[in-house]
PDB file of C-alpha atoms in Angstrom:
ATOM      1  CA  UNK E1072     108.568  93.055 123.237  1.00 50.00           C
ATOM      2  CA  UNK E1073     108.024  96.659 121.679  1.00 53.00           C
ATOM      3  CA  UNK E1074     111.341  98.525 122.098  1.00 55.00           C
ATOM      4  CA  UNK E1075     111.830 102.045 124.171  1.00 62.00           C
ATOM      5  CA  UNK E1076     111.594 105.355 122.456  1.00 69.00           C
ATOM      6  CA  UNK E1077     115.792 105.110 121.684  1.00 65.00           C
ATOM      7  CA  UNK E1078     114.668 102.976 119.340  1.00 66.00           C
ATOM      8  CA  UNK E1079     113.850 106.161 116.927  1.00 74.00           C
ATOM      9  CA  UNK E1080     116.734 108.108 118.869  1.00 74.00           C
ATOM     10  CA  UNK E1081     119.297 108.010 115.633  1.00 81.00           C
ATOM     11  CA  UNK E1082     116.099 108.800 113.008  1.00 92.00           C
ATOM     12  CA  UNK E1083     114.191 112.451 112.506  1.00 95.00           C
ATOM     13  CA  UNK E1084     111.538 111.941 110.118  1.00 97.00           C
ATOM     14  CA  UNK E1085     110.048 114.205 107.688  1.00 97.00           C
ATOM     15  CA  UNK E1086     106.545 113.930 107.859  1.00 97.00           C
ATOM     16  CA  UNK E1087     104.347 112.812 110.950  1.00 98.00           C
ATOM     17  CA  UNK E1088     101.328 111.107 109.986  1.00 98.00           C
ATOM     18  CA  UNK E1089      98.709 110.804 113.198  1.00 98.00           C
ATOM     19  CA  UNK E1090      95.691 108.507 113.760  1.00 97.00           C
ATOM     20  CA  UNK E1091      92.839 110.415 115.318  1.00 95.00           C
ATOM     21  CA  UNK E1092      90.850 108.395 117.590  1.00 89.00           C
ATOM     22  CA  UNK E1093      92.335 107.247 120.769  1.00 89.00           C
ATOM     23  CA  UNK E1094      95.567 108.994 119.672  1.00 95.00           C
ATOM     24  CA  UNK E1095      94.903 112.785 119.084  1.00 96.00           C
ATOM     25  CA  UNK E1096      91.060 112.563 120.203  1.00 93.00           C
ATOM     26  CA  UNK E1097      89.813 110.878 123.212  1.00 87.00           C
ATOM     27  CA  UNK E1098      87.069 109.481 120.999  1.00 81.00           C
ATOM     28  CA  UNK E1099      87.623 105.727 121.828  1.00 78.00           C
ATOM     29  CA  UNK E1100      85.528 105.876 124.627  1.00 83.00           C
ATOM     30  CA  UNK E1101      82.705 106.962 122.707  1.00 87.00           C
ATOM     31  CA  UNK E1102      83.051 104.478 119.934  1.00 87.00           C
ATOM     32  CA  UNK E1103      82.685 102.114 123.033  1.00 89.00           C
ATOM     33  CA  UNK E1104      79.704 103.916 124.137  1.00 92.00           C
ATOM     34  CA  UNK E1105      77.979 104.241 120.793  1.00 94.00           C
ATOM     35  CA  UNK E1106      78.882 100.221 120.444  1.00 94.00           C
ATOM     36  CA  UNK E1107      76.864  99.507 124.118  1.00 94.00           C
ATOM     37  CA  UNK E1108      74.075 101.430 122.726  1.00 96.00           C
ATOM     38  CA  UNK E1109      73.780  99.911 119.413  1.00 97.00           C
ATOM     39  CA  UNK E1110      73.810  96.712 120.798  1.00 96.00           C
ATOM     40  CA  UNK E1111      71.108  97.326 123.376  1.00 96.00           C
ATOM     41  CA  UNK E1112      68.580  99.254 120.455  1.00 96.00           C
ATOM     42  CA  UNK E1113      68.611  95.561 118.952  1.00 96.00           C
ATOM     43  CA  UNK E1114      68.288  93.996 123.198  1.00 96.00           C
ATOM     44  CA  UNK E1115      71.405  92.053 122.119  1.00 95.00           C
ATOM     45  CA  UNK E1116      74.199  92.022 124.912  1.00 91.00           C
ATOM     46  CA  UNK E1117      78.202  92.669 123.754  1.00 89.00           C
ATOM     47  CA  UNK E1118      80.107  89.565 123.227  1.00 89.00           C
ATOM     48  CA  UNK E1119      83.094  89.014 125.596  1.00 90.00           C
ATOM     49  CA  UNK E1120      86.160  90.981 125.010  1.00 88.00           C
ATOM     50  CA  UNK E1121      84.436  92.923 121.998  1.00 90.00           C
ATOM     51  CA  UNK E1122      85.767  96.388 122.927  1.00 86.00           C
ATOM     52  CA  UNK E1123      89.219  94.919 122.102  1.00 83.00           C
ATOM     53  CA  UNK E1124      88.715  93.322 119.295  1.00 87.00           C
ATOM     54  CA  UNK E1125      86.963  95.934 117.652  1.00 88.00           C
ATOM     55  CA  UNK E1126      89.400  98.785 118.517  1.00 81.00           C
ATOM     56  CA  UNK E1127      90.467 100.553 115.332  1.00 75.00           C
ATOM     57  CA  UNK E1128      88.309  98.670 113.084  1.00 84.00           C
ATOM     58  CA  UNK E1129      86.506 100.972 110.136  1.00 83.00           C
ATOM     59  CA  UNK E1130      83.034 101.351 111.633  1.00 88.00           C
ATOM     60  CA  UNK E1131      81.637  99.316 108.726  1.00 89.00           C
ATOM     61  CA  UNK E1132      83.373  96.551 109.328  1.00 90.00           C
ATOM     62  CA  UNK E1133      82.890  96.546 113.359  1.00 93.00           C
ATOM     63  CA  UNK E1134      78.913  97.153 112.596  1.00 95.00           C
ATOM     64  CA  UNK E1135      79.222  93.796 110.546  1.00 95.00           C
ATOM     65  CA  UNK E1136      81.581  92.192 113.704  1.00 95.00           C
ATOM     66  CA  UNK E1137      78.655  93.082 116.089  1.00 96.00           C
ATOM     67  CA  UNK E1138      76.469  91.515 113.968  1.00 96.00           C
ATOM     68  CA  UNK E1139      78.117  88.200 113.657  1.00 95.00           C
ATOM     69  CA  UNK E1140      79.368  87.552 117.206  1.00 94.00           C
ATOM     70  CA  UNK E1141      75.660  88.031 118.019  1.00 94.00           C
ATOM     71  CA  UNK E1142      74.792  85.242 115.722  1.00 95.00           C
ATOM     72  CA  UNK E1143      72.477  88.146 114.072  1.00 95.00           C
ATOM     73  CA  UNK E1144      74.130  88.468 110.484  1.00 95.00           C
ATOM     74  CA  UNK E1145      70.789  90.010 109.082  1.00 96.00           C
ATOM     75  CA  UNK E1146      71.550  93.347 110.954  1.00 96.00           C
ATOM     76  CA  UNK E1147      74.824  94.660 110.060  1.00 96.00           C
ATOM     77  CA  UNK E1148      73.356  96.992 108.280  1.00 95.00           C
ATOM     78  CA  UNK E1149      71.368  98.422 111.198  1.00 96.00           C
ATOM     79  CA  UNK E1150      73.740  98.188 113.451  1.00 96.00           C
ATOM     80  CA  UNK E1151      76.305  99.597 111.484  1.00 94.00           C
ATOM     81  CA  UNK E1152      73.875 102.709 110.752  1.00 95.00           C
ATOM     82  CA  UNK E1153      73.223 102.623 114.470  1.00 96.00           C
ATOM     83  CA  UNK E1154      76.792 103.088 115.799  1.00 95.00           C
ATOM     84  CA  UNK E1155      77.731 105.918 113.346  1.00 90.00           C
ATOM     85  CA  UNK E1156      74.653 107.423 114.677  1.00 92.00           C
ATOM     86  CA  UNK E1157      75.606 106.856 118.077  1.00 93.00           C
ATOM     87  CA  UNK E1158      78.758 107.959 117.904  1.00 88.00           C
ATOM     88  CA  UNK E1159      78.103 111.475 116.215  1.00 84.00           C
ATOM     89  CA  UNK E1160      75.881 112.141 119.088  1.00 86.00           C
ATOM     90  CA  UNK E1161      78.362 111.708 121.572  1.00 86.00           C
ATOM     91  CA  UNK E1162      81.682 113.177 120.329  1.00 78.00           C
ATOM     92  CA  UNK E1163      79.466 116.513 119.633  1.00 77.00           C
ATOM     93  CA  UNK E1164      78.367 116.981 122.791  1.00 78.00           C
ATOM     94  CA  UNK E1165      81.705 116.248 123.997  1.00 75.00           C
ATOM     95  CA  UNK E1166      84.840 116.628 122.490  1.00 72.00           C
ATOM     96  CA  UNK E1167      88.468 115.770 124.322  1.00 82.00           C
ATOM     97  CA  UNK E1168      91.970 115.254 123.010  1.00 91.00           C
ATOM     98  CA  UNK E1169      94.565 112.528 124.512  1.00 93.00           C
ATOM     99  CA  UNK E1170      96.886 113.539 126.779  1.00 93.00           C
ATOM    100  CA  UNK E1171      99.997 115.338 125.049  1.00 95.00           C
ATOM    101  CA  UNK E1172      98.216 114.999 121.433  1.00 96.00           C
ATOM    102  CA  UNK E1173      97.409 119.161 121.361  1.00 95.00           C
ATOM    103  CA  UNK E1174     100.741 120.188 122.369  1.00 96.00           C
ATOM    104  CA  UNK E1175     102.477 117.769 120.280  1.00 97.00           C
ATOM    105  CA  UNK E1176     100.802 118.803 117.018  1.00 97.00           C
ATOM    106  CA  UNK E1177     101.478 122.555 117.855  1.00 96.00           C
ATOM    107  CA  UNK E1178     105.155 121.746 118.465  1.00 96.00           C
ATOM    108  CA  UNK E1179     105.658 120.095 115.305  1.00 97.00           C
ATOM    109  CA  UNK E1180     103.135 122.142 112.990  1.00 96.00           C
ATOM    110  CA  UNK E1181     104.744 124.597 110.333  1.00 94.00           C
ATOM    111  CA  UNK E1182     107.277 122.144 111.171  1.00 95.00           C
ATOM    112  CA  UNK E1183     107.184 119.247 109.408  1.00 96.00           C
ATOM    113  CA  UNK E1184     104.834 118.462 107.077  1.00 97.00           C
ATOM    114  CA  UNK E1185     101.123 116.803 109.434  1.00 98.00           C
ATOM    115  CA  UNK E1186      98.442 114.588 108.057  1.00 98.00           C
ATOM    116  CA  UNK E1187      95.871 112.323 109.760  1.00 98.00           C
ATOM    117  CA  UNK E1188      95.013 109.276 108.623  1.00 98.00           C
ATOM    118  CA  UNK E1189      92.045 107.783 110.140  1.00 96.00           C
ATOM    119  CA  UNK E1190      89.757 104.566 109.418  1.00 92.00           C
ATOM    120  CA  UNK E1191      86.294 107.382 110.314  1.00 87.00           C
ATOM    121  CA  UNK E1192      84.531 109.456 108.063  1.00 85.00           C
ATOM    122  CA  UNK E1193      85.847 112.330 107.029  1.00 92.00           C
ATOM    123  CA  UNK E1194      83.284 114.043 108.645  1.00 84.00           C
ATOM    124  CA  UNK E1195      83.884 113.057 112.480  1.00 84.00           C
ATOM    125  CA  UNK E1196      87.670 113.522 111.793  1.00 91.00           C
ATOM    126  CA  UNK E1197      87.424 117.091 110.802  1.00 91.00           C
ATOM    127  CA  UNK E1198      84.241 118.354 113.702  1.00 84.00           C
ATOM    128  CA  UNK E1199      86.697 116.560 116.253  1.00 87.00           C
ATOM    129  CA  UNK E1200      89.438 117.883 115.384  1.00 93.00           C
ATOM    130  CA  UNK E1201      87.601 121.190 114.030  1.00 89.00           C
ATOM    131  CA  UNK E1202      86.333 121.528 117.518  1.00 83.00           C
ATOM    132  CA  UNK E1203      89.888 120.703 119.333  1.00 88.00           C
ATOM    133  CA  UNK E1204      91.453 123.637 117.522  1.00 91.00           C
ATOM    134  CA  UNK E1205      93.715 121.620 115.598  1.00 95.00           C
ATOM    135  CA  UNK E1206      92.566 121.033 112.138  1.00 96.00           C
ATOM    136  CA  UNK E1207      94.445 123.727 111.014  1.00 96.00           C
ATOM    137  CA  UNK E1208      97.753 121.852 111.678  1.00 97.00           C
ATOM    138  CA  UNK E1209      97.305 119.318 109.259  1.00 97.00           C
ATOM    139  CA  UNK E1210      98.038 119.945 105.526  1.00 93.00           C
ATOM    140  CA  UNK E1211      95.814 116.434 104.862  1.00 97.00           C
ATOM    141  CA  UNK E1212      93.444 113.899 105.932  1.00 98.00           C
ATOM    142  CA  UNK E1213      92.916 110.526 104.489  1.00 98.00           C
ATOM    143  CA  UNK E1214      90.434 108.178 104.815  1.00 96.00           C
ATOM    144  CA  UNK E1215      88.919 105.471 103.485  1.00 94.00           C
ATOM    145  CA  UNK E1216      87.033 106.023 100.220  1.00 88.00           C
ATOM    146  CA  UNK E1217      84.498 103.248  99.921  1.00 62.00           C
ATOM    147  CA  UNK E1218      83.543 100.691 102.379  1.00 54.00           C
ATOM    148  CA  UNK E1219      85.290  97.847 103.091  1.00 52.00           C
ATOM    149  CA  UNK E1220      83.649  95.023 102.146  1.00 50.00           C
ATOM    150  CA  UNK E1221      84.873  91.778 102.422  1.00 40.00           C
ATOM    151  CA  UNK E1222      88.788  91.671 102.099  1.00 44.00           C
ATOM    152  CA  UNK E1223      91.581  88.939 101.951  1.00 37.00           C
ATOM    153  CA  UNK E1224      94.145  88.560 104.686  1.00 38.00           C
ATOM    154  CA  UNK E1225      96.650  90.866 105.173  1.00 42.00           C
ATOM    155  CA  UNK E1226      99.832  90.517 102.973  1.00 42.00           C
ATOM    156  CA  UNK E1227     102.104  89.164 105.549  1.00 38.00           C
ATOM    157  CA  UNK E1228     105.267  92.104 104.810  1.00 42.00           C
ATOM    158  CA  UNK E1229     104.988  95.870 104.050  1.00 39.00           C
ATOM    159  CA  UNK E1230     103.597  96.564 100.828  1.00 38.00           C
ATOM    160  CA  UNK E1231     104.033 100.588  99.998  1.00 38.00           C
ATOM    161  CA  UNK E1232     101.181 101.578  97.669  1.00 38.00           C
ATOM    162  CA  UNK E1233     100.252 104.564  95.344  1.00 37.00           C
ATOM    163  CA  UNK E1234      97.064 104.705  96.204  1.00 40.00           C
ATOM    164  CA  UNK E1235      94.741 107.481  96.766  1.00 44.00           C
ATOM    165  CA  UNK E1236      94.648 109.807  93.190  1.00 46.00           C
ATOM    166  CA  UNK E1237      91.551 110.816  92.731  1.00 47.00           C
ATOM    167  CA  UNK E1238      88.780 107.949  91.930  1.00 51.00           C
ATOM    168  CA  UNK E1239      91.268 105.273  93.199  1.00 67.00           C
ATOM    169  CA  UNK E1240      89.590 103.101  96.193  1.00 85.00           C
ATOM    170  CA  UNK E1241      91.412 103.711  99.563  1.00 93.00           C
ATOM    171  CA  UNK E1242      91.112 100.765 101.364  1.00 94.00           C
ATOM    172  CA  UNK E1243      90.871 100.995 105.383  1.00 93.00           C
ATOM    173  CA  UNK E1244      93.223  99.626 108.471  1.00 94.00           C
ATOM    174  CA  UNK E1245      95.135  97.353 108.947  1.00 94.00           C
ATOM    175  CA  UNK E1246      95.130  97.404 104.754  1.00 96.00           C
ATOM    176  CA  UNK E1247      98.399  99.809 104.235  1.00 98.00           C
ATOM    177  CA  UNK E1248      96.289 102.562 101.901  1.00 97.00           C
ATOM    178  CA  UNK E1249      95.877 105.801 103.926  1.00 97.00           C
ATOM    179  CA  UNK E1250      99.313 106.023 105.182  1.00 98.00           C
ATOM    180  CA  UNK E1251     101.181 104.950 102.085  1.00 98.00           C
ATOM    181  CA  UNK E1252      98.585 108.356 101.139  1.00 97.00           C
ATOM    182  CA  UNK E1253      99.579 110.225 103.904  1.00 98.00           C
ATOM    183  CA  UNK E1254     103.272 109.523 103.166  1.00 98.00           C
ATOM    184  CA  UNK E1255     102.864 110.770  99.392  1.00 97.00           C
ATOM    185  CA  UNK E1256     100.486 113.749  99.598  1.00 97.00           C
ATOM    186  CA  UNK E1257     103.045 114.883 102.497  1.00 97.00           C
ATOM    187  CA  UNK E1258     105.598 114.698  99.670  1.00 97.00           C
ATOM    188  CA  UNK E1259     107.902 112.059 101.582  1.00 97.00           C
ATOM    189  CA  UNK E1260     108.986 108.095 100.848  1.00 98.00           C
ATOM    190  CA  UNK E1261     107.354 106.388 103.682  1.00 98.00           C
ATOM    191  CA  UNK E1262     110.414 104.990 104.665  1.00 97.00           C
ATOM    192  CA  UNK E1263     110.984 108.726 105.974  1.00 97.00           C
ATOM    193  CA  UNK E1264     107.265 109.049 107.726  1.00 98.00           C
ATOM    194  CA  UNK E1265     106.833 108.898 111.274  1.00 98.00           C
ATOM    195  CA  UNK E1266     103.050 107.052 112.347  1.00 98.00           C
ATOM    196  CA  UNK E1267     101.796 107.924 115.431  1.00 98.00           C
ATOM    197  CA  UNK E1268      99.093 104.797 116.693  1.00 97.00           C
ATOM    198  CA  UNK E1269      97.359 103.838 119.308  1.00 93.00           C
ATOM    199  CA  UNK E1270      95.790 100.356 117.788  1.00 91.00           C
ATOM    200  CA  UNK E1271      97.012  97.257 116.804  1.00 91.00           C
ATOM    201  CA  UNK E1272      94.787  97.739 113.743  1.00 92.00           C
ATOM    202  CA  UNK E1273      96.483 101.536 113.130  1.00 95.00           C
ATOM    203  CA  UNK E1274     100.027  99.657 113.719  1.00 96.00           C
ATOM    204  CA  UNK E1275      99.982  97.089 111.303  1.00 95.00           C
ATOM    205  CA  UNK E1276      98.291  99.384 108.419  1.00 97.00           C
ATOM    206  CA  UNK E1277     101.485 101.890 109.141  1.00 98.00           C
ATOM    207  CA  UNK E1278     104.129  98.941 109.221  1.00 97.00           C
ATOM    208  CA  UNK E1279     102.317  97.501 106.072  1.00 97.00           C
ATOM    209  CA  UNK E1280     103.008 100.987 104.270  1.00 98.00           C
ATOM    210  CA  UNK E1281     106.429 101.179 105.169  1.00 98.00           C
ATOM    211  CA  UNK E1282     106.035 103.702 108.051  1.00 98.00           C
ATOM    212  CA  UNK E1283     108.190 104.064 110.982  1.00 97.00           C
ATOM    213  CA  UNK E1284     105.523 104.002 113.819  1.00 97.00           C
ATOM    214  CA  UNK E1285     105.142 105.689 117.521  1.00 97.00           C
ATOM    215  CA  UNK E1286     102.763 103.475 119.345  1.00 95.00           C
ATOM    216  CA  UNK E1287     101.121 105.732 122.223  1.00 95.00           C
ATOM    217  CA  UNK E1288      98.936 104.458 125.113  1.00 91.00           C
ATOM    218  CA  UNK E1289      98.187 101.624 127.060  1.00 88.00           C
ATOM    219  CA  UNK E1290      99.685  98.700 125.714  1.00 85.00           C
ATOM    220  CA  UNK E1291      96.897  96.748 124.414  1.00 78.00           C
ATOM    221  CA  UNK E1292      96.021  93.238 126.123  1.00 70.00           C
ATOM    222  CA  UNK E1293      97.888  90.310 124.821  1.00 64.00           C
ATOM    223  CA  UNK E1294      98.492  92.075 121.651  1.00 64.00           C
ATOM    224  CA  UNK E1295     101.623  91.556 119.545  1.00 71.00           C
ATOM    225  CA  UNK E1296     103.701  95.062 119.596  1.00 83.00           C
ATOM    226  CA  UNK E1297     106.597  93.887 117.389  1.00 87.00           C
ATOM    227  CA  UNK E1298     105.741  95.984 114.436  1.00 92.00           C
ATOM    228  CA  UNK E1299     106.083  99.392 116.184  1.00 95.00           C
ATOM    229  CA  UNK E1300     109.079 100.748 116.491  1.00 94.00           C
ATOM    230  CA  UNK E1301     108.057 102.210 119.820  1.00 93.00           C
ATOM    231  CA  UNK E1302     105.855 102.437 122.329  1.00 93.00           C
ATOM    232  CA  UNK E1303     105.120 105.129 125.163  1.00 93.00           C
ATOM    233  CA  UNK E1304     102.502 105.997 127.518  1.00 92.00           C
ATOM    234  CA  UNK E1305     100.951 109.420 126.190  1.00 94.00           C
ATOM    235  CA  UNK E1306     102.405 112.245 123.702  1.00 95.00           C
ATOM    236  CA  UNK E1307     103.475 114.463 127.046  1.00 91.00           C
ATOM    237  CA  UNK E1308     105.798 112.506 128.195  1.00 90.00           C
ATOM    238  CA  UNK E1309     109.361 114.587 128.202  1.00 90.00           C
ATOM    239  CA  UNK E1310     111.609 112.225 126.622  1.00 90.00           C
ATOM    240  CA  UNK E1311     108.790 112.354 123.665  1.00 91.00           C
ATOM    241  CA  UNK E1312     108.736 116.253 123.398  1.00 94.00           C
ATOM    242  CA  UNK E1313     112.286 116.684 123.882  1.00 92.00           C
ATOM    243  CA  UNK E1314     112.877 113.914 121.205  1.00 91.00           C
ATOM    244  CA  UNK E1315     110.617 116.476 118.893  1.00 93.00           C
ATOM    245  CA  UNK E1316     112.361 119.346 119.617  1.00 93.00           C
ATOM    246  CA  UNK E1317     115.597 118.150 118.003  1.00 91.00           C
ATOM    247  CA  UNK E1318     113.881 116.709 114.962  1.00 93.00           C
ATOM    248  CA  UNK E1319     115.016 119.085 111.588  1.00 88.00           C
ATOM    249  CA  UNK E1320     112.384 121.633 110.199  1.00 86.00           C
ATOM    250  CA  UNK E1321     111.246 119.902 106.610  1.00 78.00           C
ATOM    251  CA  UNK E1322     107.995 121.522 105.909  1.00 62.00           C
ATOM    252  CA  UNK E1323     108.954 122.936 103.157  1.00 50.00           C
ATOM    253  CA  UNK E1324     110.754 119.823 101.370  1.00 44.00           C
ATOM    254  CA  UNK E1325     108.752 118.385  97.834  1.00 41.00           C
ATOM    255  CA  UNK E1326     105.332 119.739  99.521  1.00 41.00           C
ATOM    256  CA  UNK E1327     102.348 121.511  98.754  1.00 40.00           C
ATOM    257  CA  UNK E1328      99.125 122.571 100.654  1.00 39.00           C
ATOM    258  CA  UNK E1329      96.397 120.269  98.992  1.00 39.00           C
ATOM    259  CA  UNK E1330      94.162 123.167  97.779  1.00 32.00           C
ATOM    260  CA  UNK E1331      91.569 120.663  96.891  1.00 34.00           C
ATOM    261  CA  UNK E1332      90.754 119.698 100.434  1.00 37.00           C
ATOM    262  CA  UNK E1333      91.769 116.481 101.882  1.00 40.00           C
ATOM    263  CA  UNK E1334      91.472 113.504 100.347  1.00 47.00           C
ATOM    264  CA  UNK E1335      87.995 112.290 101.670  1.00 40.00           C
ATOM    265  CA  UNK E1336      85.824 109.016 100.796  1.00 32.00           C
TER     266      UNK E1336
END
């Protein structure tokens, strides 16, 4: 059972690393979207349960999912191209933020320090949030640098890496890489990083890290919760805000504004 928000109530941290889709953008319905279309270009019908299962999951690795639970392994490839596609389409002609994400950046930013870490491209992170008025807000963004591949199991406790200099792989979720980033471009231990998650996926890449996390959002079906620290309904709730309010200014502690441009695949 995920524990209520006093879980965090004797903690401030001093960074706040954010997912983007389904936690500061309403995107998720899209990638569902883009997922229905994909499969019916190929006149192949979505597996069961999919939408769950591939919630959070890098859009390389879902295109290869959709592929395999359609007993079709020879298109990964085009589905995977097809979905991207798909989903560009859609969160241009419409793009929405969660409930509570916009004022919840804007009452933390010039704050304490804000990065995104996100398992897209860098190039749907920063339209959507380009085009939500809040890119400005965060000092980074991290994503994945090359595509995932095929990847061992999950090391079964947090494992804080140094990834992410320049020309070092950044693997994507639930692999601990873009917030143990996040953490260290924002200039903090993770230990001292607030994640904010909507995913299981997003969850167990910020627990993996060493990230305290904020889960936000319907809690998902049958999933295992244990490894946030948290979990509410949306960002606007008042006992989130008025948590935020009291949390120290830090933005200036160990941190610079990455004039190179964030750190991008």
């Amino acid at each position: 059972m995920t524990p209520p928000l006093h879980a965090l109530s004797n903690w401030s941290p001093e960074a706040v690393v954010f997912d983007c889709d389904g936690t500061l953008m309403d995107t998720e319905r899209h990638w569902q979207e883009a997922r229905g279309r994909a499969f019916r270009e190929f006149g192949l019908l979505p597996p069961p349960g999919f939408a769950e299962r591939a919630k959070g999951v890098h859009y390389v690795d879902c295109g290869r999912l959709m592929a395999e639970e359609a007993n079709k392994p020879e298109l990964a490839a085009n589905l995977t191209s097809a979905l991207l596609g798909h989903f560009l389409s859609l969160v241009a002609e419409e793009p929405l933020t969660m409930p509570g994400a916009s004022e919840f950046v804007r009452l933390l930013s010039g704050r304490l320090p804000l990065a995104v870490a996100s398992n897209c491209p860098l190039e749907v992170v920063e339209e959507s949030l380009d085009r939500a008025g809040l890119r400005r807000h965060f000092r980074h963004i991290v994503v994945p640098t090359a595509p995932p591949g095929e990847q061992a199991a999950p090391e079964p406790e947090p494992v804080p890496v140094a990834g992410g200099e320049r020309g070092e792989a950044v693997r994507p979720k639930p692999w601990p890489d873009v917030y143990a980033t996040a953490a260290r471009l924002c200039g903090v231990l993770p230990a001292a990083a607030l994640a904010v998650e909507d995913s299981l996926t997003g969850v167990e890449s910020a627990w993996r890290a060493g990230l305290r996390v904020l889960g936000v959002g319907p809690l998902p079906d049958g999933g295992n919760t244990e490894h946030a620290d948290a979990w509410v309904t949306a960002l606007n709730c008042e006992e989130v805000m008025g948590r935020a309010r009291g949390w120290p200014h830090t933005s200036s502690l160990g941190e610079e504004r990455d004039h190179d441009g964030p750190l991008s695949g």
